[in-house]
Amino acid sequence: MVYLRNSSRRLERKIDRENQYMNMMRSQRDGEAWYTIYRTYDEVQDKLEEIASSNSIATLINLGSSYENRSIRGIKFSTGGNNKPAVFFNGCQHAREWVTVMATTYLADQLSQNYTSDNFIQNLLNIVDVYIVPIVNPDGYVYSHTTDRYWRKNRQPNPGSSYVGTDLNRNWDADWNGGQSTSTSPSSDIYVGAYPFSAYEANVLKNYMQSIPNLLGHLDIHSYSALVLGPWGYTNIQTPDHAEVVSLGNAMNNAITNTNGYPFTFGTGDANGSLYLASGTMPDWSYDGLGALGYTYELRPNSASGGGFELPESQILDACEENYNGAMEMIIWAADIQAGCTDPSACN
Ligand SMILES: [Zn+2]
């Protein structure tokens, strides 16, 4: 009987331990469960509020309003101080590229969580201010959820035309309307708009980014094609900073590829034919107009047959992790420039 009682106690303890373990696993899954289905504009706003309220260095920022008066919001990570090096990450210039919303929200979420538990992340964020804006085209994003899954542009009417919308990523003042993958017809998915920054949302973003005093790097997150693209995007001519563009581009591309073994390709211009040249894009403007190294990510999948703009929900978390690791390389790069050393954990 004694033996049985002891055995039963041991079994109870074993069950307790297992329950503790299961609860721990469950809470980890609860955190990740948010990233297993695509989320609406409203759900993302709630998530951003949750992130901002859970971390003392995270602030909810409101860049301005869309044409239909939705807030363009994000998270700013800063430990304070003036003129610190900054990086800016955004998703969803193109409404139908839903995984970019998930990946940028995940980036903010993970940075917030890791800041409290990881010395390396703490040191990085002590040096670099990080801005993350998951949905820069809220009207288009909502429209792609409610009405037309494959909507790309914003939802701003075009005077004299029944066709709605400007392609935000053709509306920036870097080779605007330059003829590389552009159209002057409002009916087109790549309509350049009436003039540079005629699109409400592009103008809001421009004004906000110009207000960041020491912006060194920018990632404009798109899908799909599994690419990392550096400036220029509108020409195959190399920038004066080509060596650095390539160095950081390769570092990000390798970090992404090594995450899950899903191969990405880095290039500038048309990336040796992997994509196409495009005039009037946001990252070309962040380089040309602000002097920040501006890159485009094209997240998973690498092809239409892999899901195209509708990446299977089972792969959202993989895409989020890949984007996180790529973005981390840019934060580390910015910290290195500031600290003048290659080990951010040793520089503060
Ligand atoms: Zn896009």
mmCIF file of C-alpha atoms and ligand atoms in Angstrom:
data_model
loop_
_atom_site.group_PDB
_atom_site.id
_atom_site.type_symbol
_atom_site.label_atom_id
_atom_site.label_comp_id
_atom_site.label_asym_id
_atom_site.label_seq_id
_atom_site.Cartn_x
_atom_site.Cartn_y
_atom_site.Cartn_z
ATOM 1 C CA MET A 1 0.000 0.000 0.000
ATOM 2 C CA VAL A 2 2.843 2.345 0.890
ATOM 3 C CA TYR A 3 4.421 1.604 -2.419
ATOM 4 C CA LEU A 4 1.175 2.308 -4.213
ATOM 5 C CA ARG A 5 0.655 5.572 -2.349
ATOM 6 C CA ASN A 6 4.179 6.740 -3.192
ATOM 7 C CA SER A 7 3.729 5.673 -6.736
ATOM 8 C CA SER A 8 0.498 7.541 -6.959
ATOM 9 C CA ARG A 9 2.171 10.678 -5.557
ATOM 10 C CA ARG A 10 4.943 10.339 -8.080
ATOM 11 C CA LEU A 11 2.333 10.027 -10.781
ATOM 12 C CA GLU A 12 0.548 13.125 -9.531
ATOM 13 C CA ARG A 13 3.790 15.069 -9.571
ATOM 14 C CA LYS A 14 4.503 13.802 -13.051
ATOM 15 C CA ILE A 15 1.070 14.905 -14.190
ATOM 16 C CA ASP A 16 1.592 18.297 -12.542
ATOM 17 C CA ARG A 17 4.859 18.737 -14.373
ATOM 18 C CA GLU A 18 3.244 17.723 -17.617
ATOM 19 C CA ASN A 19 0.400 20.138 -17.056
ATOM 20 C CA GLN A 20 2.859 22.925 -16.356
ATOM 21 C CA TYR A 21 4.709 22.058 -19.534
ATOM 22 C CA MET A 22 1.498 21.922 -21.544
ATOM 23 C CA ASN A 23 0.391 25.273 -20.147
ATOM 24 C CA MET A 24 3.720 26.780 -21.078
ATOM 25 C CA MET A 25 3.472 25.372 -24.588
ATOM 26 C CA ARG A 26 -0.123 26.525 -24.820
ATOM 27 C CA SER A 27 0.792 30.081 -23.883
ATOM 28 C CA GLN A 28 3.564 30.080 -26.489
ATOM 29 C CA ARG A 29 1.093 28.816 -29.047
ATOM 30 C CA ASP A 30 -1.438 31.432 -27.963
ATOM 31 C CA GLY A 31 1.148 34.083 -28.754
ATOM 32 C CA GLU A 32 1.808 32.554 -32.131
ATOM 33 C CA ALA A 33 -1.811 31.633 -32.827
ATOM 34 C CA TRP A 34 -2.498 35.215 -33.830
ATOM 35 C CA TYR A 35 -0.200 34.610 -36.796
ATOM 36 C CA THR A 36 -1.893 31.477 -38.110
ATOM 37 C CA ILE A 37 -4.714 33.252 -39.937
ATOM 38 C CA TYR A 38 -4.850 36.535 -41.826
ATOM 39 C CA ARG A 39 -6.060 39.454 -39.740
ATOM 40 C CA THR A 40 -8.309 42.401 -40.520
ATOM 41 C CA TYR A 41 -7.406 46.082 -40.214
ATOM 42 C CA ASP A 42 -9.305 46.296 -36.902
ATOM 43 C CA GLU A 43 -7.582 43.217 -35.485
ATOM 44 C CA VAL A 44 -4.186 44.665 -36.358
ATOM 45 C CA GLN A 45 -5.066 47.947 -34.611
ATOM 46 C CA ASP A 46 -5.961 45.995 -31.459
ATOM 47 C CA LYS A 47 -2.675 44.099 -31.678
ATOM 48 C CA LEU A 48 -0.669 47.305 -32.041
ATOM 49 C CA GLU A 49 -2.375 48.743 -28.961
ATOM 50 C CA GLU A 50 -1.568 45.558 -27.055
ATOM 51 C CA ILE A 51 2.108 45.708 -28.064
ATOM 52 C CA ALA A 52 2.398 49.393 -27.153
ATOM 53 C CA SER A 53 0.804 48.869 -23.756
ATOM 54 C CA SER A 54 2.994 45.895 -22.903
ATOM 55 C CA ASN A 55 6.390 47.514 -23.370
ATOM 56 C CA SER A 56 7.792 50.706 -21.875
ATOM 57 C CA ILE A 57 9.875 51.607 -24.939
ATOM 58 C CA ALA A 58 7.075 50.926 -27.461
ATOM 59 C CA THR A 59 4.809 53.816 -28.426
ATOM 60 C CA LEU A 60 1.734 53.711 -30.597
ATOM 61 C CA ILE A 61 2.266 56.238 -33.395
ATOM 62 C CA ASN A 62 -0.348 57.721 -35.718
ATOM 63 C CA LEU A 63 1.233 58.963 -38.933
ATOM 64 C CA GLY A 64 -1.976 60.475 -40.293
ATOM 65 C CA SER A 65 -5.154 59.487 -42.080
ATOM 66 C CA SER A 66 -5.979 57.681 -45.283
ATOM 67 C CA TYR A 67 -8.324 59.083 -47.926
ATOM 68 C CA GLU A 68 -11.276 57.350 -46.208
ATOM 69 C CA ASN A 69 -10.054 58.690 -42.868
ATOM 70 C CA ARG A 70 -8.605 55.539 -41.369
ATOM 71 C CA SER A 71 -5.581 55.935 -39.112
ATOM 72 C CA ILE A 72 -2.204 54.851 -40.431
ATOM 73 C CA ARG A 73 -0.697 53.569 -37.226
ATOM 74 C CA GLY A 74 2.403 51.769 -36.102
ATOM 75 C CA ILE A 75 4.853 51.192 -33.289
ATOM 76 C CA LYS A 76 7.936 53.223 -32.464
ATOM 77 C CA PHE A 77 10.593 51.592 -30.318
ATOM 78 C CA SER A 78 12.853 54.130 -28.636
ATOM 79 C CA THR A 79 14.713 54.390 -25.371
ATOM 80 C CA GLY A 80 14.810 58.174 -25.787
ATOM 81 C CA GLY A 81 17.572 60.561 -26.778
ATOM 82 C CA ASN A 82 18.032 62.781 -29.792
ATOM 83 C CA ASN A 83 19.175 62.121 -33.305
ATOM 84 C CA LYS A 84 19.617 58.399 -32.817
ATOM 85 C CA PRO A 85 20.018 56.236 -35.897
ATOM 86 C CA ALA A 86 16.614 55.054 -37.061
ATOM 87 C CA VAL A 87 15.152 52.424 -39.344
ATOM 88 C CA PHE A 88 11.647 52.365 -40.806
ATOM 89 C CA PHE A 89 9.749 49.218 -41.786
ATOM 90 C CA ASN A 90 6.357 49.184 -43.500
ATOM 91 C CA GLY A 91 4.011 46.672 -45.053
ATOM 92 C CA CYS A 92 0.994 46.802 -47.329
ATOM 93 C CA GLN A 93 1.474 49.582 -49.821
ATOM 94 C CA HIS A 94 -0.327 47.064 -52.010
ATOM 95 C CA ALA A 95 -3.640 46.034 -50.487
ATOM 96 C CA ARG A 96 -3.718 42.389 -51.564
ATOM 97 C CA GLU A 97 -0.295 41.533 -50.085
ATOM 98 C CA TRP A 98 -1.745 40.354 -46.799
ATOM 99 C CA VAL A 99 1.269 38.432 -45.525
ATOM 100 C CA THR A 100 3.209 41.716 -45.320
ATOM 101 C CA VAL A 101 0.761 42.929 -42.654
ATOM 102 C CA MET A 102 1.299 39.771 -40.631
ATOM 103 C CA ALA A 103 5.090 39.898 -40.996
ATOM 104 C CA THR A 104 5.454 43.551 -39.930
ATOM 105 C CA THR A 105 3.088 43.089 -36.971
ATOM 106 C CA TYR A 106 5.078 40.011 -35.956
ATOM 107 C CA LEU A 107 8.286 42.018 -36.162
ATOM 108 C CA ALA A 108 6.904 44.593 -33.725
ATOM 109 C CA ASP A 109 5.495 41.876 -31.473
ATOM 110 C CA GLN A 110 8.748 39.896 -31.350
ATOM 111 C CA LEU A 111 10.951 42.953 -30.816
ATOM 112 C CA SER A 112 8.702 43.930 -27.940
ATOM 113 C CA GLN A 113 8.804 40.483 -26.333
ATOM 114 C CA ASN A 114 12.511 39.941 -26.943
ATOM 115 C CA TYR A 115 13.430 43.347 -25.558
ATOM 116 C CA THR A 116 12.456 42.195 -22.105
ATOM 117 C CA SER A 117 14.231 38.839 -22.311
ATOM 118 C CA ASP A 118 17.221 39.245 -24.601
ATOM 119 C CA ASN A 119 20.316 41.348 -23.810
ATOM 120 C CA PHE A 120 21.332 41.558 -27.421
ATOM 121 C CA ILE A 121 17.977 43.036 -28.472
ATOM 122 C CA GLN A 122 18.095 45.427 -25.508
ATOM 123 C CA ASN A 123 21.494 46.699 -26.583
ATOM 124 C CA LEU A 124 20.358 47.113 -30.172
ATOM 125 C CA LEU A 125 17.253 49.073 -29.234
ATOM 126 C CA ASN A 126 19.272 51.248 -26.878
ATOM 127 C CA ILE A 127 21.229 52.373 -29.933
ATOM 128 C CA VAL A 128 18.639 52.373 -32.750
ATOM 129 C CA ASP A 129 15.082 53.748 -32.965
ATOM 130 C CA VAL A 130 12.791 51.382 -34.857
ATOM 131 C CA TYR A 131 9.555 52.408 -36.606
ATOM 132 C CA ILE A 132 7.133 49.714 -37.811
ATOM 133 C CA VAL A 133 3.935 50.499 -39.737
ATOM 134 C CA PRO A 134 2.117 47.332 -40.856
ATOM 135 C CA ILE A 135 -0.685 48.865 -42.962
ATOM 136 C CA VAL A 136 0.184 52.012 -44.910
ATOM 137 C CA ASN A 137 -2.756 51.499 -47.297
ATOM 138 C CA PRO A 138 -5.650 50.870 -44.876
ATOM 139 C CA ASP A 139 -8.489 51.690 -47.290
ATOM 140 C CA GLY A 140 -7.180 49.286 -49.896
ATOM 141 C CA TYR A 141 -6.541 46.632 -47.258
ATOM 142 C CA VAL A 142 -10.109 46.835 -45.941
ATOM 143 C CA TYR A 143 -11.454 46.797 -49.513
ATOM 144 C CA SER A 144 -9.436 43.666 -50.287
ATOM 145 C CA HIS A 145 -11.061 42.008 -47.251
ATOM 146 C CA THR A 146 -14.628 43.108 -47.979
ATOM 147 C CA THR A 147 -14.971 43.434 -51.732
ATOM 148 C CA ASP A 148 -12.066 42.532 -53.999
ATOM 149 C CA ARG A 149 -9.356 40.183 -52.687
ATOM 150 C CA TYR A 150 -6.971 41.227 -55.479
ATOM 151 C CA TRP A 151 -7.255 44.999 -55.036
ATOM 152 C CA ARG A 152 -3.802 46.645 -55.195
ATOM 153 C CA LYS A 153 -4.163 50.461 -55.156
ATOM 154 C CA ASN A 154 -5.519 52.929 -52.611
ATOM 155 C CA ARG A 155 -9.229 53.943 -52.715
ATOM 156 C CA GLN A 156 -8.911 57.587 -53.708
ATOM 157 C CA PRO A 157 -11.205 58.683 -56.565
ATOM 158 C CA ASN A 158 -9.660 60.062 -59.745
ATOM 159 C CA PRO A 159 -11.259 63.296 -61.018
ATOM 160 C CA GLY A 160 -12.753 62.829 -64.471
ATOM 161 C CA SER A 161 -12.600 59.044 -64.263
ATOM 162 C CA SER A 162 -14.896 56.388 -62.866
ATOM 163 C CA TYR A 163 -11.839 54.310 -61.943
ATOM 164 C CA VAL A 164 -10.689 54.499 -58.351
ATOM 165 C CA GLY A 165 -7.216 54.352 -56.897
ATOM 166 C CA THR A 166 -3.535 55.190 -57.330
ATOM 167 C CA ASP A 167 -0.719 52.665 -57.093
ATOM 168 C CA LEU A 168 1.010 54.023 -53.980
ATOM 169 C CA ASN A 169 4.283 52.447 -55.023
ATOM 170 C CA ARG A 170 4.343 54.427 -58.272
ATOM 171 C CA ASN A 171 3.430 57.762 -56.676
ATOM 172 C CA TRP A 172 6.792 58.640 -55.055
ATOM 173 C CA ASP A 173 9.052 61.354 -56.370
ATOM 174 C CA ALA A 174 11.926 59.196 -57.569
ATOM 175 C CA ASP A 175 11.760 58.840 -61.349
ATOM 176 C CA TRP A 176 7.996 59.464 -60.967
ATOM 177 C CA ASN A 177 6.074 58.477 -64.118
ATOM 178 C CA GLY A 178 9.375 57.396 -65.599
ATOM 179 C CA GLY A 179 7.865 54.693 -67.761
ATOM 180 C CA GLN A 180 9.236 51.604 -65.988
ATOM 181 C CA SER A 181 6.142 49.597 -65.109
ATOM 182 C CA THR A 182 3.968 52.723 -64.929
ATOM 183 C CA SER A 183 0.683 53.892 -66.421
ATOM 184 C CA THR A 184 -1.029 57.277 -66.669
ATOM 185 C CA SER A 185 -4.450 55.626 -66.980
ATOM 186 C CA PRO A 186 -6.572 55.595 -63.800
ATOM 187 C CA SER A 187 -7.982 52.249 -64.903
ATOM 188 C CA SER A 188 -4.553 50.644 -64.512
ATOM 189 C CA ASP A 189 -3.294 48.784 -61.463
ATOM 190 C CA ILE A 190 0.002 50.672 -61.855
ATOM 191 C CA TYR A 191 -1.535 54.149 -62.215
ATOM 192 C CA VAL A 192 1.066 56.733 -61.147
ATOM 193 C CA GLY A 193 -1.430 59.329 -59.849
ATOM 194 C CA ALA A 194 -1.918 62.944 -60.933
ATOM 195 C CA TYR A 195 1.453 64.093 -59.574
ATOM 196 C CA PRO A 196 4.048 62.870 -57.034
ATOM 197 C CA PHE A 197 2.443 62.359 -53.625
ATOM 198 C CA SER A 198 -1.056 62.987 -54.998
ATOM 199 C CA ALA A 199 -2.078 59.870 -53.082
ATOM 200 C CA TYR A 200 -3.093 60.747 -49.510
ATOM 201 C CA GLU A 201 -1.245 57.857 -47.958
ATOM 202 C CA ALA A 202 2.041 58.427 -49.829
ATOM 203 C CA ASN A 203 1.937 62.061 -48.740
ATOM 204 C CA VAL A 204 1.309 61.113 -45.098
ATOM 205 C CA LEU A 205 4.231 58.669 -45.184
ATOM 206 C CA LYS A 206 6.544 61.170 -46.867
ATOM 207 C CA ASN A 207 5.839 63.841 -44.238
ATOM 208 C CA TYR A 208 6.333 61.409 -41.376
ATOM 209 C CA MET A 209 9.550 59.901 -42.720
ATOM 210 C CA GLN A 210 10.968 63.379 -43.365
ATOM 211 C CA SER A 211 10.399 64.168 -39.686
ATOM 212 C CA ILE A 212 12.697 61.329 -38.550
ATOM 213 C CA PRO A 213 16.027 63.090 -38.019
ATOM 214 C CA ASN A 214 18.537 60.318 -38.665
ATOM 215 C CA LEU A 215 16.881 57.695 -40.829
ATOM 216 C CA LEU A 216 19.514 55.269 -42.082
ATOM 217 C CA GLY A 217 17.514 52.348 -43.431
ATOM 218 C CA HIS A 218 14.088 51.490 -44.799
ATOM 219 C CA LEU A 219 12.361 48.242 -45.710
ATOM 220 C CA ASP A 220 9.236 48.359 -47.860
ATOM 221 C CA ILE A 221 7.699 44.900 -47.445
ATOM 222 C CA HIS A 222 5.771 43.384 -50.373
ATOM 223 C CA SER A 223 4.817 39.956 -51.636
ATOM 224 C CA TYR A 224 5.404 37.824 -53.540
ATOM 225 C CA SER A 225 8.603 36.497 -55.272
ATOM 226 C CA ALA A 226 11.111 35.696 -52.484
ATOM 227 C CA LEU A 227 13.422 38.623 -53.269
ATOM 228 C CA VAL A 228 15.481 41.286 -51.538
ATOM 229 C CA LEU A 229 15.854 44.316 -53.811
ATOM 230 C CA GLY A 230 18.196 47.250 -53.256
ATOM 231 C CA PRO A 231 18.289 50.663 -54.945
ATOM 232 C CA TRP A 232 17.846 51.634 -57.618
ATOM 233 C CA GLY A 233 14.564 49.995 -58.507
ATOM 234 C CA TYR A 234 13.943 52.082 -61.626
ATOM 235 C CA THR A 235 17.263 51.511 -63.411
ATOM 236 C CA ASN A 236 20.057 48.984 -63.598
ATOM 237 C CA ILE A 237 22.600 51.780 -63.102
ATOM 238 C CA GLN A 238 24.373 51.344 -59.764
ATOM 239 C CA THR A 239 24.060 53.883 -56.943
ATOM 240 C CA PRO A 240 27.187 55.610 -55.544
ATOM 241 C CA ASP A 241 26.709 53.408 -52.458
ATOM 242 C CA HIS A 242 26.568 50.170 -54.413
ATOM 243 C CA ALA A 243 29.136 48.286 -52.333
ATOM 244 C CA GLU A 244 27.218 48.982 -49.126
ATOM 245 C CA VAL A 245 23.863 48.289 -50.797
ATOM 246 C CA VAL A 246 25.179 44.884 -51.850
ATOM 247 C CA SER A 247 26.813 44.123 -48.506
ATOM 248 C CA LEU A 248 23.658 44.794 -46.468
ATOM 249 C CA GLY A 249 21.458 43.242 -49.149
ATOM 250 C CA ASN A 250 23.401 40.002 -49.067
ATOM 251 C CA ALA A 251 23.427 39.940 -45.267
ATOM 252 C CA MET A 252 19.637 40.311 -45.152
ATOM 253 C CA ASN A 253 19.117 37.835 -47.964
ATOM 254 C CA ASN A 254 21.277 35.222 -46.242
ATOM 255 C CA ALA A 255 19.539 35.744 -42.893
ATOM 256 C CA ILE A 256 16.147 35.259 -44.544
ATOM 257 C CA THR A 257 17.210 32.221 -46.545
ATOM 258 C CA ASN A 258 18.899 30.566 -43.567
ATOM 259 C CA THR A 259 15.790 30.927 -41.388
ATOM 260 C CA ASN A 260 13.864 28.028 -42.894
ATOM 261 C CA GLY A 261 15.932 27.128 -45.938
ATOM 262 C CA TYR A 262 13.470 28.865 -48.252
ATOM 263 C CA PRO A 263 15.775 30.502 -50.833
ATOM 264 C CA PHE A 264 15.544 34.234 -51.520
ATOM 265 C CA THR A 265 17.509 36.153 -54.164
ATOM 266 C CA PHE A 266 19.151 39.563 -53.742
ATOM 267 C CA GLY A 267 19.675 42.089 -56.497
ATOM 268 C CA THR A 268 19.438 45.712 -57.530
ATOM 269 C CA GLY A 269 17.629 47.123 -60.555
ATOM 270 C CA ASP A 270 15.646 44.268 -62.042
ATOM 271 C CA ALA A 271 17.771 41.800 -60.043
ATOM 272 C CA ASN A 272 19.134 40.202 -63.194
ATOM 273 C CA GLY A 273 15.621 39.735 -64.537
ATOM 274 C CA SER A 274 14.146 38.282 -61.344
ATOM 275 C CA LEU A 275 11.637 41.134 -61.241
ATOM 276 C CA TYR A 276 11.129 44.245 -63.363
ATOM 277 C CA LEU A 277 12.280 47.850 -63.123
ATOM 278 C CA ALA A 278 9.738 50.206 -61.538
ATOM 279 C CA SER A 279 9.584 54.013 -61.487
ATOM 280 C CA GLY A 280 8.277 56.104 -58.603
ATOM 281 C CA THR A 281 8.746 53.561 -55.808
ATOM 282 C CA MET A 282 8.976 54.247 -52.094
ATOM 283 C CA PRO A 283 12.423 52.743 -51.367
ATOM 284 C CA ASP A 284 13.983 54.636 -54.263
ATOM 285 C CA TRP A 285 12.576 57.806 -52.703
ATOM 286 C CA SER A 286 13.845 56.947 -49.220
ATOM 287 C CA TYR A 287 17.302 56.628 -50.773
ATOM 288 C CA ASP A 288 17.033 59.566 -53.190
ATOM 289 C CA GLY A 289 15.021 61.899 -50.952
ATOM 290 C CA LEU A 290 16.291 60.989 -47.486
ATOM 291 C CA GLY A 291 19.632 59.305 -48.024
ATOM 292 C CA ALA A 292 18.466 56.133 -46.269
ATOM 293 C CA LEU A 293 19.260 52.759 -47.800
ATOM 294 C CA GLY A 294 15.819 51.715 -49.053
ATOM 295 C CA TYR A 295 15.076 48.088 -49.906
ATOM 296 C CA THR A 296 12.095 46.133 -51.092
ATOM 297 C CA TYR A 297 11.330 42.692 -49.720
ATOM 298 C CA GLU A 298 9.126 40.410 -51.761
ATOM 299 C CA LEU A 299 8.112 37.762 -49.226
ATOM 300 C CA ARG A 300 6.934 34.202 -49.854
ATOM 301 C CA PRO A 301 5.924 32.497 -52.012
ATOM 302 C CA ASN A 302 8.386 32.520 -54.898
ATOM 303 C CA SER A 303 5.711 31.825 -57.512
ATOM 304 C CA ALA A 304 2.017 31.954 -58.362
ATOM 305 C CA SER A 305 1.812 28.192 -57.987
ATOM 306 C CA GLY A 306 2.966 28.568 -54.382
ATOM 307 C CA GLY A 307 -0.131 30.633 -53.638
ATOM 308 C CA GLY A 308 0.853 33.995 -55.109
ATOM 309 C CA PHE A 309 -0.768 36.772 -53.083
ATOM 310 C CA GLU A 310 -2.673 34.107 -51.142
ATOM 311 C CA LEU A 311 0.198 32.449 -49.310
ATOM 312 C CA PRO A 312 -1.315 29.461 -47.467
ATOM 313 C CA GLU A 313 -2.037 30.385 -43.867
ATOM 314 C CA SER A 314 0.078 27.431 -42.744
ATOM 315 C CA GLN A 315 3.126 29.374 -44.010
ATOM 316 C CA ILE A 316 2.381 32.766 -42.429
ATOM 317 C CA LEU A 317 4.612 32.115 -39.409
ATOM 318 C CA ASP A 318 7.488 30.946 -41.603
ATOM 319 C CA ALA A 319 7.221 34.157 -43.614
ATOM 320 C CA CYS A 320 7.069 36.191 -40.385
ATOM 321 C CA GLU A 321 10.242 34.573 -39.042
ATOM 322 C CA GLU A 322 12.075 35.151 -42.310
ATOM 323 C CA ASN A 323 11.076 38.807 -42.396
ATOM 324 C CA TYR A 324 12.090 39.214 -38.741
ATOM 325 C CA ASN A 325 15.581 37.867 -39.346
ATOM 326 C CA GLY A 326 16.049 40.025 -42.437
ATOM 327 C CA ALA A 327 14.916 43.153 -40.604
ATOM 328 C CA MET A 328 17.211 42.335 -37.668
ATOM 329 C CA GLU A 329 20.183 42.526 -40.046
ATOM 330 C CA MET A 330 19.216 46.097 -40.922
ATOM 331 C CA ILE A 331 18.878 47.057 -37.245
ATOM 332 C CA ILE A 332 22.282 45.518 -36.505
ATOM 333 C CA TRP A 333 23.758 47.359 -39.499
ATOM 334 C CA ALA A 334 22.365 50.681 -38.235
ATOM 335 C CA ALA A 335 23.723 50.009 -34.747
ATOM 336 C CA ASP A 336 27.149 49.195 -36.209
ATOM 337 C CA ILE A 337 27.254 52.521 -38.053
ATOM 338 C CA GLN A 338 26.390 54.414 -34.898
ATOM 339 C CA ALA A 339 28.693 52.502 -32.622
ATOM 340 C CA GLY A 340 31.538 52.215 -35.078
ATOM 341 C CA CYS A 341 32.052 48.611 -34.179
ATOM 342 C CA THR A 342 30.798 45.249 -35.311
ATOM 343 C CA ASP A 343 29.517 44.013 -31.981
ATOM 344 C CA PRO A 344 26.425 45.972 -30.877
ATOM 345 C CA SER A 345 26.338 44.100 -27.595
ATOM 346 C CA ALA A 346 29.683 45.693 -26.744
ATOM 347 C CA CYS A 347 28.677 49.204 -27.805
ATOM 348 C CA ASN A 348 26.480 51.351 -25.650
HETATM 349 ZN ZN ZN B 1 3.631 45.018 -53.848
#
